[in-house]
Short mmCIF file of C-alpha atoms in Angstrom, two decimals:
data_model
loop_
_atom_site.label_atom_id
_atom_site.label_comp_id
_atom_site.label_asym_id
_atom_site.label_seq_id
_atom_site.Cartn_x
_atom_site.Cartn_y
_atom_site.Cartn_z
CA UNK A 26 117.29 84.76 94.95
CA UNK A 27 114.51 82.46 96.09
CA UNK A 28 111.80 82.34 93.44
CA UNK A 29 109.20 80.18 95.12
CA UNK A 30 107.33 80.48 98.41
CA UNK A 31 105.30 77.33 99.04
CA UNK A 32 103.78 76.74 102.46
CA UNK A 33 101.00 75.12 104.45
CA UNK A 34 99.99 77.76 107.00
CA UNK A 35 97.56 78.48 109.79
CA UNK A 36 96.67 81.85 108.30
CA UNK A 37 97.11 83.28 104.82
CA UNK A 38 99.13 86.50 104.86
CA UNK A 39 98.45 88.48 101.68
CA UNK A 40 101.05 91.09 102.49
CA UNK A 41 103.79 88.49 102.93
CA UNK A 42 102.90 86.97 99.55
CA UNK A 43 102.82 90.36 97.83
CA UNK A 44 106.17 91.44 99.25
CA UNK A 45 107.68 88.16 98.10
CA UNK A 46 106.26 88.60 94.58
CA UNK A 47 107.55 92.12 94.01
CA UNK A 48 110.47 92.01 91.62
CA UNK A 49 112.19 94.60 89.40
CA UNK A 50 111.87 92.19 86.46
CA UNK A 51 108.11 91.70 86.89
CA UNK A 52 105.57 93.91 85.18
CA UNK A 53 102.51 91.93 86.24
CA UNK A 54 101.48 90.09 89.37
CA UNK A 55 98.37 87.96 89.44
CA UNK A 56 97.13 86.94 92.87
CA UNK A 57 94.29 84.53 93.41
CA UNK A 58 92.77 84.27 96.87
CA UNK A 59 90.19 81.59 97.62
CA UNK A 60 87.88 82.53 100.48
CA UNK A 61 85.14 80.77 102.43
CA UNK A 62 81.80 81.39 100.74
CA UNK A 63 78.61 81.55 102.80
CA UNK A 64 76.84 79.02 100.62
CA UNK A 65 77.64 75.70 98.91
CA UNK A 66 75.42 73.05 97.35
CA UNK A 67 72.50 75.36 98.04
CA UNK A 68 73.14 75.33 101.79
CA UNK A 69 74.32 77.93 104.25
CA UNK A 70 77.92 77.37 105.24
CA UNK A 71 78.96 78.06 108.84
CA UNK A 72 82.64 77.18 108.58
CA UNK A 73 85.15 74.97 106.82
CA UNK A 74 87.85 72.80 108.32
CA UNK A 75 90.92 72.00 106.22
CA UNK A 76 93.25 69.10 106.79
CA UNK A 77 96.46 68.42 104.86
CA UNK A 78 98.89 65.57 104.44
CA UNK A 79 101.50 68.27 104.72
CA UNK A 80 104.74 66.62 103.46
CA UNK A 81 102.97 65.24 100.40
CA UNK A 82 100.93 68.40 99.83
CA UNK A 83 104.14 70.46 99.75
CA UNK A 84 105.74 67.99 97.36
CA UNK A 85 102.72 68.15 95.03
CA UNK A 86 102.64 71.94 95.17
CA UNK A 87 106.35 72.03 94.32
CA UNK A 88 105.71 69.77 91.32
CA UNK A 89 102.99 72.13 90.09
CA UNK A 90 105.25 75.12 90.59
CA UNK A 91 108.01 73.41 88.61
CA UNK A 92 105.55 72.53 85.83
CA UNK A 93 104.41 76.17 85.68
CA UNK A 94 107.99 77.43 85.56
CA UNK A 95 108.69 75.16 82.61
CA UNK A 96 105.67 76.41 80.69
CA UNK A 97 105.81 80.15 81.39
CA UNK A 98 108.51 82.73 82.12
CA UNK A 99 107.91 83.26 85.83
CA UNK A 100 109.90 85.61 88.07
CA UNK A 101 108.28 84.69 91.39
CA UNK A 102 105.66 82.26 92.51
CA UNK A 103 103.71 81.83 95.76
CA UNK A 104 101.45 78.97 96.82
CA UNK A 105 99.95 79.11 100.31
CA UNK A 106 97.24 76.86 101.69
CA UNK A 107 95.66 77.19 105.09
CA UNK A 108 94.69 74.36 107.41
CA UNK A 109 92.35 74.30 110.39
CA UNK A 110 89.05 76.04 110.94
CA UNK A 111 88.10 78.86 108.58
CA UNK A 112 85.04 81.07 108.89
CA UNK A 113 83.00 82.71 106.14
CA UNK A 114 85.04 85.37 104.36
CA UNK A 115 88.41 84.10 105.51
CA UNK A 116 91.13 83.25 102.97
CA UNK A 117 92.06 79.58 102.58
CA UNK A 118 94.37 79.50 99.58
CA UNK A 119 96.58 82.03 97.82
CA UNK A 120 98.33 81.63 94.49
CA UNK A 121 100.57 84.41 93.20
CA UNK A 122 102.61 84.67 90.04
CA UNK A 123 104.87 87.52 89.00
CA UNK A 124 106.08 87.70 85.43
CA UNK A 125 107.49 90.25 83.00
CA UNK A 126 104.17 90.20 81.12
CA UNK A 127 100.65 89.80 82.42
CA UNK A 128 99.65 86.98 80.09
CA UNK A 129 102.03 84.54 81.77
CA UNK A 130 101.04 85.75 85.24
CA UNK A 131 97.31 85.19 84.60
CA UNK A 132 97.71 81.89 82.78
CA UNK A 133 100.13 80.35 85.26
CA UNK A 134 98.07 81.51 88.25
CA UNK A 135 94.96 79.92 86.78
CA UNK A 136 96.85 76.70 86.00
CA UNK A 137 98.19 76.48 89.56
CA UNK A 138 94.86 76.89 91.34
CA UNK A 139 93.08 74.54 88.93
CA UNK A 140 95.74 71.82 89.36
CA UNK A 141 96.04 72.33 93.11
CA UNK A 142 92.38 71.46 93.43
CA UNK A 143 92.92 68.23 91.50
CA UNK A 144 96.02 66.70 93.02
CA UNK A 145 97.21 68.31 96.24
CA UNK A 146 96.27 66.16 99.27
CA UNK A 147 94.24 68.67 101.23
CA UNK A 148 90.70 67.98 102.40
CA UNK A 149 87.86 70.33 103.18
CA UNK A 150 84.97 69.55 105.50
CA UNK A 151 82.02 71.86 105.04
CA UNK A 152 79.89 72.61 108.10
CA UNK A 153 76.32 73.71 107.44
CA UNK A 154 73.74 74.73 110.02
CA UNK A 155 72.52 71.16 110.44
CA UNK A 156 75.29 68.80 109.29
CA UNK A 157 78.75 68.51 107.76
CA UNK A 158 80.35 66.81 104.79
CA UNK A 159 83.80 66.05 103.39
CA UNK A 160 83.70 67.80 100.03
CA UNK A 161 84.07 65.60 96.91
CA UNK A 162 84.22 62.41 99.00
CA UNK A 163 81.14 60.85 97.44
CA UNK A 164 79.94 60.69 93.83
CA UNK B 94 102.53 48.07 107.98
CA UNK B 95 101.03 51.34 109.17
CA UNK B 96 98.65 53.32 106.93
CA UNK B 97 98.15 57.06 107.49
CA UNK B 98 94.55 58.21 107.22
CA UNK B 99 93.14 61.59 106.24
CA UNK B 100 89.79 63.26 105.76
CA UNK B 101 86.87 60.93 105.40
CA UNK B 102 89.06 57.81 105.57
CA UNK B 103 90.13 58.86 109.06
CA UNK B 104 86.48 59.19 110.02
CA UNK B 105 85.50 55.86 108.44
CA UNK B 106 88.23 54.00 110.29
CA UNK B 107 87.89 56.13 113.38
CA UNK B 108 91.63 56.64 113.83
CA UNK B 109 94.52 58.69 112.39
CA UNK B 110 96.29 55.57 111.23
CA UNK B 111 95.72 51.89 110.77
CA UNK B 112 97.98 48.87 111.30
CA UNK B 113 97.77 46.10 108.71
CA UNK B 114 98.27 42.82 110.64
CA UNK B 115 101.55 41.18 109.68
CA UNK B 116 99.79 37.89 108.97
CA UNK B 117 98.13 39.53 105.92
CA UNK B 118 100.09 38.91 102.73
CA UNK B 119 99.81 42.30 101.10
CA UNK B 120 102.48 42.97 98.50
CA UNK B 121 101.04 45.62 96.22
CA UNK B 122 99.04 48.82 96.44
CA UNK B 123 96.15 47.08 94.70
CA UNK B 124 96.13 44.27 97.27
CA UNK B 125 96.17 46.83 100.07
CA UNK B 126 93.16 48.62 98.59
CA UNK B 127 91.26 45.36 98.23
CA UNK B 128 92.00 44.34 101.80
CA UNK B 129 90.98 47.76 103.14
CA UNK B 130 87.76 47.69 101.12
CA UNK B 131 86.87 44.35 102.67
CA UNK B 132 87.61 45.54 106.20
CA UNK B 133 85.87 48.92 105.79
CA UNK B 134 83.16 48.67 103.11
CA UNK B 135 82.43 52.40 103.42
CA UNK B 136 85.77 53.01 101.67
CA UNK B 137 84.31 51.42 98.52
CA UNK B 138 81.64 54.10 98.37
CA UNK B 139 84.09 56.98 97.96
CA UNK B 140 84.36 58.75 94.58
CA UNK B 141 87.97 57.61 94.43
CA UNK B 142 90.63 56.26 96.74
CA UNK B 143 94.33 56.66 96.04
CA UNK B 144 97.33 55.41 97.95
CA UNK B 145 100.49 57.41 98.47
CA UNK B 146 103.81 55.71 99.05
CA UNK B 147 106.54 57.92 100.49
CA UNK B 148 104.33 60.94 99.70
CA UNK B 149 103.91 60.13 96.02
CA UNK B 150 100.77 58.86 94.32
CA UNK B 151 101.22 55.11 93.73
CA UNK B 152 99.86 52.81 91.03
CA UNK B 153 97.98 49.63 91.91
CA UNK B 154 100.81 47.41 90.69
CA UNK B 155 103.42 49.14 92.81
CA UNK B 156 105.09 46.85 95.35
CA UNK B 157 105.02 47.81 99.00
CA UNK B 158 108.20 47.48 101.04
CA UNK B 159 108.84 47.74 104.76
CA UNK B 160 109.85 51.17 105.98
CA UNK B 161 107.80 53.07 103.42
CA UNK B 162 105.33 55.73 104.50
CA UNK B 163 101.94 54.66 103.19
CA UNK B 164 98.82 56.85 103.24
CA UNK B 165 95.24 56.67 102.02
CA UNK B 166 94.24 59.64 99.84
CA UNK B 167 90.47 60.10 99.53
CA UNK B 168 89.16 62.63 96.95
CA UNK B 169 91.03 65.88 97.54
CA UNK B 170 89.12 69.14 98.05
CA UNK B 171 91.67 71.83 98.74
CA UNK B 172 91.50 75.36 97.40
CA UNK C 177 76.49 97.78 99.85
CA UNK C 178 78.97 99.46 97.52
CA UNK C 179 80.22 96.97 94.95
CA UNK C 180 82.77 99.03 93.06
CA UNK C 181 85.86 100.93 94.16
CA UNK C 182 87.24 102.93 91.25
CA UNK C 183 89.90 105.55 91.88
CA UNK C 184 92.85 107.48 90.50
CA UNK C 185 95.36 107.54 93.35
CA UNK C 186 98.84 108.69 94.28
CA UNK C 187 99.73 105.28 95.69
CA UNK C 188 98.17 101.86 95.20
CA UNK C 189 97.08 100.31 98.50
CA UNK C 190 96.76 96.54 98.10
CA UNK C 191 95.35 96.07 101.57
CA UNK C 192 92.57 98.60 100.99
CA UNK C 193 91.62 96.81 97.77
CA UNK C 194 91.68 93.39 99.42
CA UNK C 195 89.55 94.50 102.37
CA UNK C 196 87.03 95.99 99.95
CA UNK C 197 86.90 92.77 97.90
CA UNK C 198 86.25 90.41 100.82
CA UNK C 199 82.64 89.30 100.76
CA UNK C 200 80.74 86.39 102.32
CA UNK C 201 79.29 85.58 98.89
CA UNK C 202 82.68 85.43 97.17
CA UNK C 203 84.68 82.23 96.91
CA UNK C 204 87.40 83.60 94.65
CA UNK C 205 89.24 86.90 94.40
CA UNK C 206 91.56 87.62 91.51
CA UNK C 207 93.87 90.58 91.96
CA UNK C 208 96.11 91.89 89.22
CA UNK C 209 98.85 94.34 90.12
CA UNK C 210 100.87 96.01 87.38
CA UNK C 211 104.31 97.09 88.57
CA UNK C 212 107.18 99.08 87.06
CA UNK C 213 109.54 96.72 85.27
CA UNK C 214 113.24 97.50 85.10
CA UNK C 215 113.36 97.07 81.34
CA UNK C 216 111.25 98.00 78.30
CA UNK C 217 112.00 98.01 74.58
CA UNK C 218 115.36 96.48 75.45
CA UNK C 219 116.37 99.47 77.57
CA UNK C 220 116.90 99.93 81.28
CA UNK C 221 114.01 101.80 82.87
CA UNK C 222 114.75 104.31 85.62
CA UNK C 223 111.22 105.43 86.39
CA UNK C 224 107.79 106.01 84.90
CA UNK C 225 105.59 109.05 85.15
CA UNK C 226 101.83 108.62 84.79
CA UNK C 227 99.40 111.33 83.86
CA UNK C 228 95.60 110.97 83.72
CA UNK C 229 92.69 112.95 82.39
CA UNK C 230 91.07 112.04 85.66
CA UNK C 231 87.33 112.79 85.15
CA UNK C 232 87.31 110.97 81.82
CA UNK C 233 89.54 108.14 83.08
CA UNK C 234 87.11 107.48 85.94
CA UNK C 235 84.17 107.55 83.53
CA UNK C 236 85.89 105.06 81.22
CA UNK C 237 86.81 102.78 84.11
CA UNK C 238 83.20 102.88 85.31
CA UNK C 239 82.03 101.89 81.82
CA UNK C 240 84.41 98.92 81.83
CA UNK C 241 83.25 97.91 85.31
CA UNK C 242 79.62 98.07 84.17
CA UNK C 243 80.43 95.99 81.08
CA UNK C 244 82.15 93.38 83.27
CA UNK C 245 79.21 93.27 85.66
CA UNK C 246 76.88 92.61 82.76
CA UNK C 247 78.98 89.73 81.47
CA UNK C 248 79.96 87.98 84.70
CA UNK C 249 78.42 87.48 88.16
CA UNK C 250 80.62 89.84 90.17
CA UNK C 251 80.33 90.49 93.90
CA UNK C 252 82.94 93.21 94.21
CA UNK C 253 85.22 95.02 91.83
CA UNK C 254 88.22 97.32 92.32
CA UNK C 255 90.07 99.42 89.74
CA UNK C 256 92.87 101.66 90.98
CA UNK C 257 95.37 103.50 88.83
CA UNK C 258 98.26 105.53 90.13
CA UNK C 259 99.51 108.85 88.75
CA UNK C 260 102.81 110.62 89.24
CA UNK C 261 106.32 109.26 89.42
CA UNK C 262 106.76 105.52 89.97
CA UNK C 263 110.05 103.75 90.50
CA UNK C 264 111.04 100.22 89.49
CA UNK C 265 109.05 97.64 91.47
CA UNK C 266 106.28 100.03 92.50
CA UNK C 267 102.65 99.22 91.72
CA UNK C 268 100.89 101.40 89.15
CA UNK C 269 97.57 99.69 88.55
CA UNK C 270 95.42 97.25 90.51
CA UNK C 271 92.39 95.36 89.26
CA UNK C 272 90.46 93.13 91.66
CA UNK C 273 87.37 91.01 91.12
CA UNK C 274 85.54 88.92 93.71
CA UNK C 275 83.00 86.38 92.55
CA UNK C 276 81.27 83.26 93.84
CA UNK C 277 83.41 81.18 91.47
CA UNK C 278 86.97 81.66 90.33
CA UNK C 279 86.28 81.44 86.62
CA UNK C 280 84.37 84.73 86.62
CA UNK C 281 86.98 86.38 88.86
CA UNK C 282 89.87 85.47 86.55
CA UNK C 283 88.05 86.22 83.31
CA UNK C 284 86.63 89.56 84.41
CA UNK C 285 89.96 90.66 85.92
CA UNK C 286 91.74 89.89 82.68
CA UNK C 287 89.07 91.69 80.66
CA UNK C 288 89.34 94.80 82.84
CA UNK C 289 93.11 95.18 82.64
CA UNK C 290 93.16 94.45 78.89
CA UNK C 291 90.44 97.01 78.19
CA UNK C 292 91.86 99.59 80.59
CA UNK C 293 95.04 99.61 78.54
CA UNK C 294 93.07 100.29 75.36
CA UNK C 295 90.64 103.03 76.28
CA UNK C 296 91.29 104.70 79.63
CA UNK C 297 92.94 108.14 79.14
CA UNK C 298 96.10 107.62 81.16
CA UNK C 299 99.56 108.17 79.76
CA UNK C 300 102.89 106.72 80.71
CA UNK C 301 106.24 108.33 80.08
CA UNK C 302 109.15 105.93 80.34
CA UNK C 303 112.47 107.32 81.55
CA UNK C 304 115.58 105.40 80.54
CA UNK C 305 119.16 106.18 81.51
CA UNK C 306 119.65 108.45 78.52
CA UNK C 307 116.24 109.63 77.33
CA UNK C 308 112.48 109.38 77.80
CA UNK C 309 109.44 108.54 75.70
CA UNK C 310 105.64 108.68 75.86
CA UNK C 311 104.68 105.01 75.46
CA UNK C 312 102.57 104.13 72.38
CA UNK C 313 102.66 107.71 71.10
CA UNK C 314 104.39 106.85 67.84
CA UNK C 315 103.90 103.98 65.40
CA UNK D 202 87.29 127.29 72.57
CA UNK D 203 89.79 125.82 75.00
CA UNK D 204 91.36 122.40 74.35
CA UNK D 205 92.84 120.38 77.23
CA UNK D 206 96.13 118.71 76.45
CA UNK D 207 97.68 115.56 77.91
CA UNK D 208 100.79 113.44 77.51
CA UNK D 209 102.70 114.02 74.34
CA UNK D 210 100.19 116.57 72.99
CA UNK D 211 100.94 118.74 76.00
CA UNK D 212 104.64 118.49 75.19
CA UNK D 213 104.13 119.18 71.47
CA UNK D 214 102.12 122.31 72.14
CA UNK D 215 104.18 123.24 75.19
CA UNK D 216 101.18 124.04 77.36
CA UNK D 217 98.43 122.28 79.40
CA UNK D 218 95.72 123.73 77.21
CA UNK D 219 95.27 125.56 73.97
CA UNK D 220 92.87 128.32 72.92
CA UNK D 221 91.37 128.08 69.44
CA UNK D 222 91.06 131.69 68.15
CA UNK D 223 87.41 132.67 67.83
CA UNK D 224 87.98 133.81 64.26
CA UNK D 225 88.49 130.15 63.22
CA UNK D 226 85.28 128.56 61.97
CA UNK D 227 85.54 125.16 63.60
CA UNK D 228 82.24 123.36 63.91
CA UNK D 229 83.11 119.67 64.16
CA UNK D 230 85.63 117.43 65.83
CA UNK D 231 87.09 116.59 62.39
CA UNK D 232 87.60 120.26 61.60
CA UNK D 233 89.27 120.77 64.95
CA UNK D 234 91.68 117.92 64.29
CA UNK D 235 92.51 119.27 60.84
CA UNK D 236 93.16 122.75 62.20
CA UNK D 237 95.35 121.40 65.03
CA UNK D 238 97.33 119.24 62.59
CA UNK D 239 98.05 122.32 60.48
CA UNK D 240 99.16 124.39 63.49
CA UNK D 241 101.23 121.60 65.07
CA UNK D 242 102.43 119.17 62.37
CA UNK D 243 103.99 116.91 65.05
CA UNK D 244 100.43 115.92 66.03
CA UNK D 245 100.05 114.22 62.62
CA UNK D 246 102.91 111.87 63.46
CA UNK D 247 101.19 110.28 66.42
CA UNK D 248 99.89 106.68 66.16
CA UNK D 249 96.41 108.06 66.74
CA UNK D 250 94.75 111.20 68.02
CA UNK D 251 91.28 111.20 69.53
CA UNK D 252 89.18 114.06 70.82
CA UNK D 253 87.04 113.86 73.93
CA UNK D 254 83.99 116.07 74.33
CA UNK D 255 82.64 116.35 77.88
CA UNK D 256 84.90 113.38 78.82
CA UNK D 257 83.56 111.04 76.17
CA UNK D 258 85.34 109.89 73.03
CA UNK D 259 83.90 111.89 70.11
CA UNK D 260 83.47 111.03 66.43
CA UNK D 261 84.83 113.28 63.69
CA UNK D 262 81.36 114.36 62.60
CA UNK D 263 80.32 115.40 66.07
CA UNK D 264 79.43 119.10 66.34
CA UNK D 265 81.23 121.24 68.88
CA UNK D 266 79.22 123.65 71.00
CA UNK D 267 80.28 126.43 73.36
CA UNK D 268 80.64 125.38 76.98
CA UNK D 269 81.76 121.85 76.25
CA UNK D 270 84.97 120.47 77.76
CA UNK D 271 87.18 119.44 74.85
CA UNK D 272 90.40 117.44 75.22
CA UNK D 273 93.01 115.88 72.96
CA UNK D 274 93.60 112.18 73.67
CA UNK D 275 96.89 110.88 72.27
CA UNK D 276 97.48 107.07 72.32
CA UNK D 277 96.78 105.90 75.85
CA UNK D 278 99.35 103.86 77.75
CA UNK D 279 97.96 103.24 81.21
CA UNK D 280 98.31 100.00 83.13
#
C-alpha cells in the first residue's frame, strides 16, 4: 500500500488527497490548505505565480515526509504544491496526514507545512495592483 | 558548466540558465557564488543564495565536477 | 456573510465544508476529519453508532465556535458531526477553520475538536465482533 | 416531569424518556439525580452523569421548574 502522495501539480485536488488519506487504521486526518489571500504586506494582491525546481522540490518534500514518518506514527501522508498562476482564493499547497490518533495528525501536518516553507525550492511572485515582487527575496 | 536559474535569479540574469565560461577556474560552490556575485552584483543583495548540486543543497566547500546539475536557489517562498 | 457552518448531519460532506471555508481573506485552512478506525481498546471495530441530543449539541458547538472566535482571528469556521451508523473508514466529525495565517487555523481547529470531545452531548457506541459498548460510559 | 434519555442512560432505563411521578418532591437537579440513582442503580456506576436543563449543563443546586426541558447527559463520546 502506497503511504505517500507527493506531487507538484497545476491544480490542487482536495478530493484526490482526501480519498488517498482515508484508511481503516486512521482515526484522524488533518488537512492543511494554503490559499491565495487578497492582501499581503498591507497591499492588495491580484494574483500569485509559483515556480518550482521540480526534481529538487520533490526530493525535499520526500525528505520532510520521511522525517515526519520517523517522528510520528503516520498511516498516510499527502504533500501537493501547485505551480503557475493562482488567483485570490485558489489553493496553492495541501498537506494531509492520517494517523490513528489526532495528535500525530495535527503535529505532523504542522511540521510539514512549516518545513516546506523553509527548504522546498518553490518561489512565489506576488502581483499587486501596481507592481510585483518575489516573496522573501530581499531582507 | 551550466547553472539553472529560478525565481529572482532568473530575472536578475535574464535567462533560465547561465553558462560559466570554461576559462574560469571554478572548483567549489563557494568560488561559483563569488564569481556569480561579481558578474551580477544584484545577486549579492538577496536575503540568501544557496546552490544545489544534483538537486541537493550544497555547502560552500563542496567541489564541483563536470556532469553535475547545478542550480541557484534564491530564498524559497512556497506554501 | 455567514462565518459559521455548524450542523448535525447524516453524512459529512468535505466538499461542502471546503467551499464554505474558502475566503479571499484566508491564507490558511485547517480541516480535521475524524474517521472510524478499525480498532479500539485492542479490539476489532465493526461499526460505530452515534447519537446526539441535537438542540443542545448545536448550542454547545456554537459556544465553542464563539470561544474560538474570541481567541483567534477566524474568517470562517465549520463544525459538522454525523449521527447514525458509521462503518470503518467513514468520516464522523469535521472541524474546519480558515484564517489569514496558518497558526490561528491550526490552533483553533485543534481547540475545537479537543473541546467538542469534552462537552458536546454526542454519544458513540462501538460495535466489536462479539459485543458493543458506549464509549467513556464507565470508569 | 419528563426526563430525556440518551446513550447508555436510555439503555439502562429502557426508554427514550422517563416520567418522574408527580408525588415525588424533587426541586433541584441534585435531588433529581439522587432519586434517579435510587430507581436505577446502574446510573451510579457511570463515570459521570450530568443533567441539562433547557439544553444547558445544570448545577446540582439549580431549581427545576415546570415546563423546562430536562435531559440526562451520560459521559459524552463524540468526535
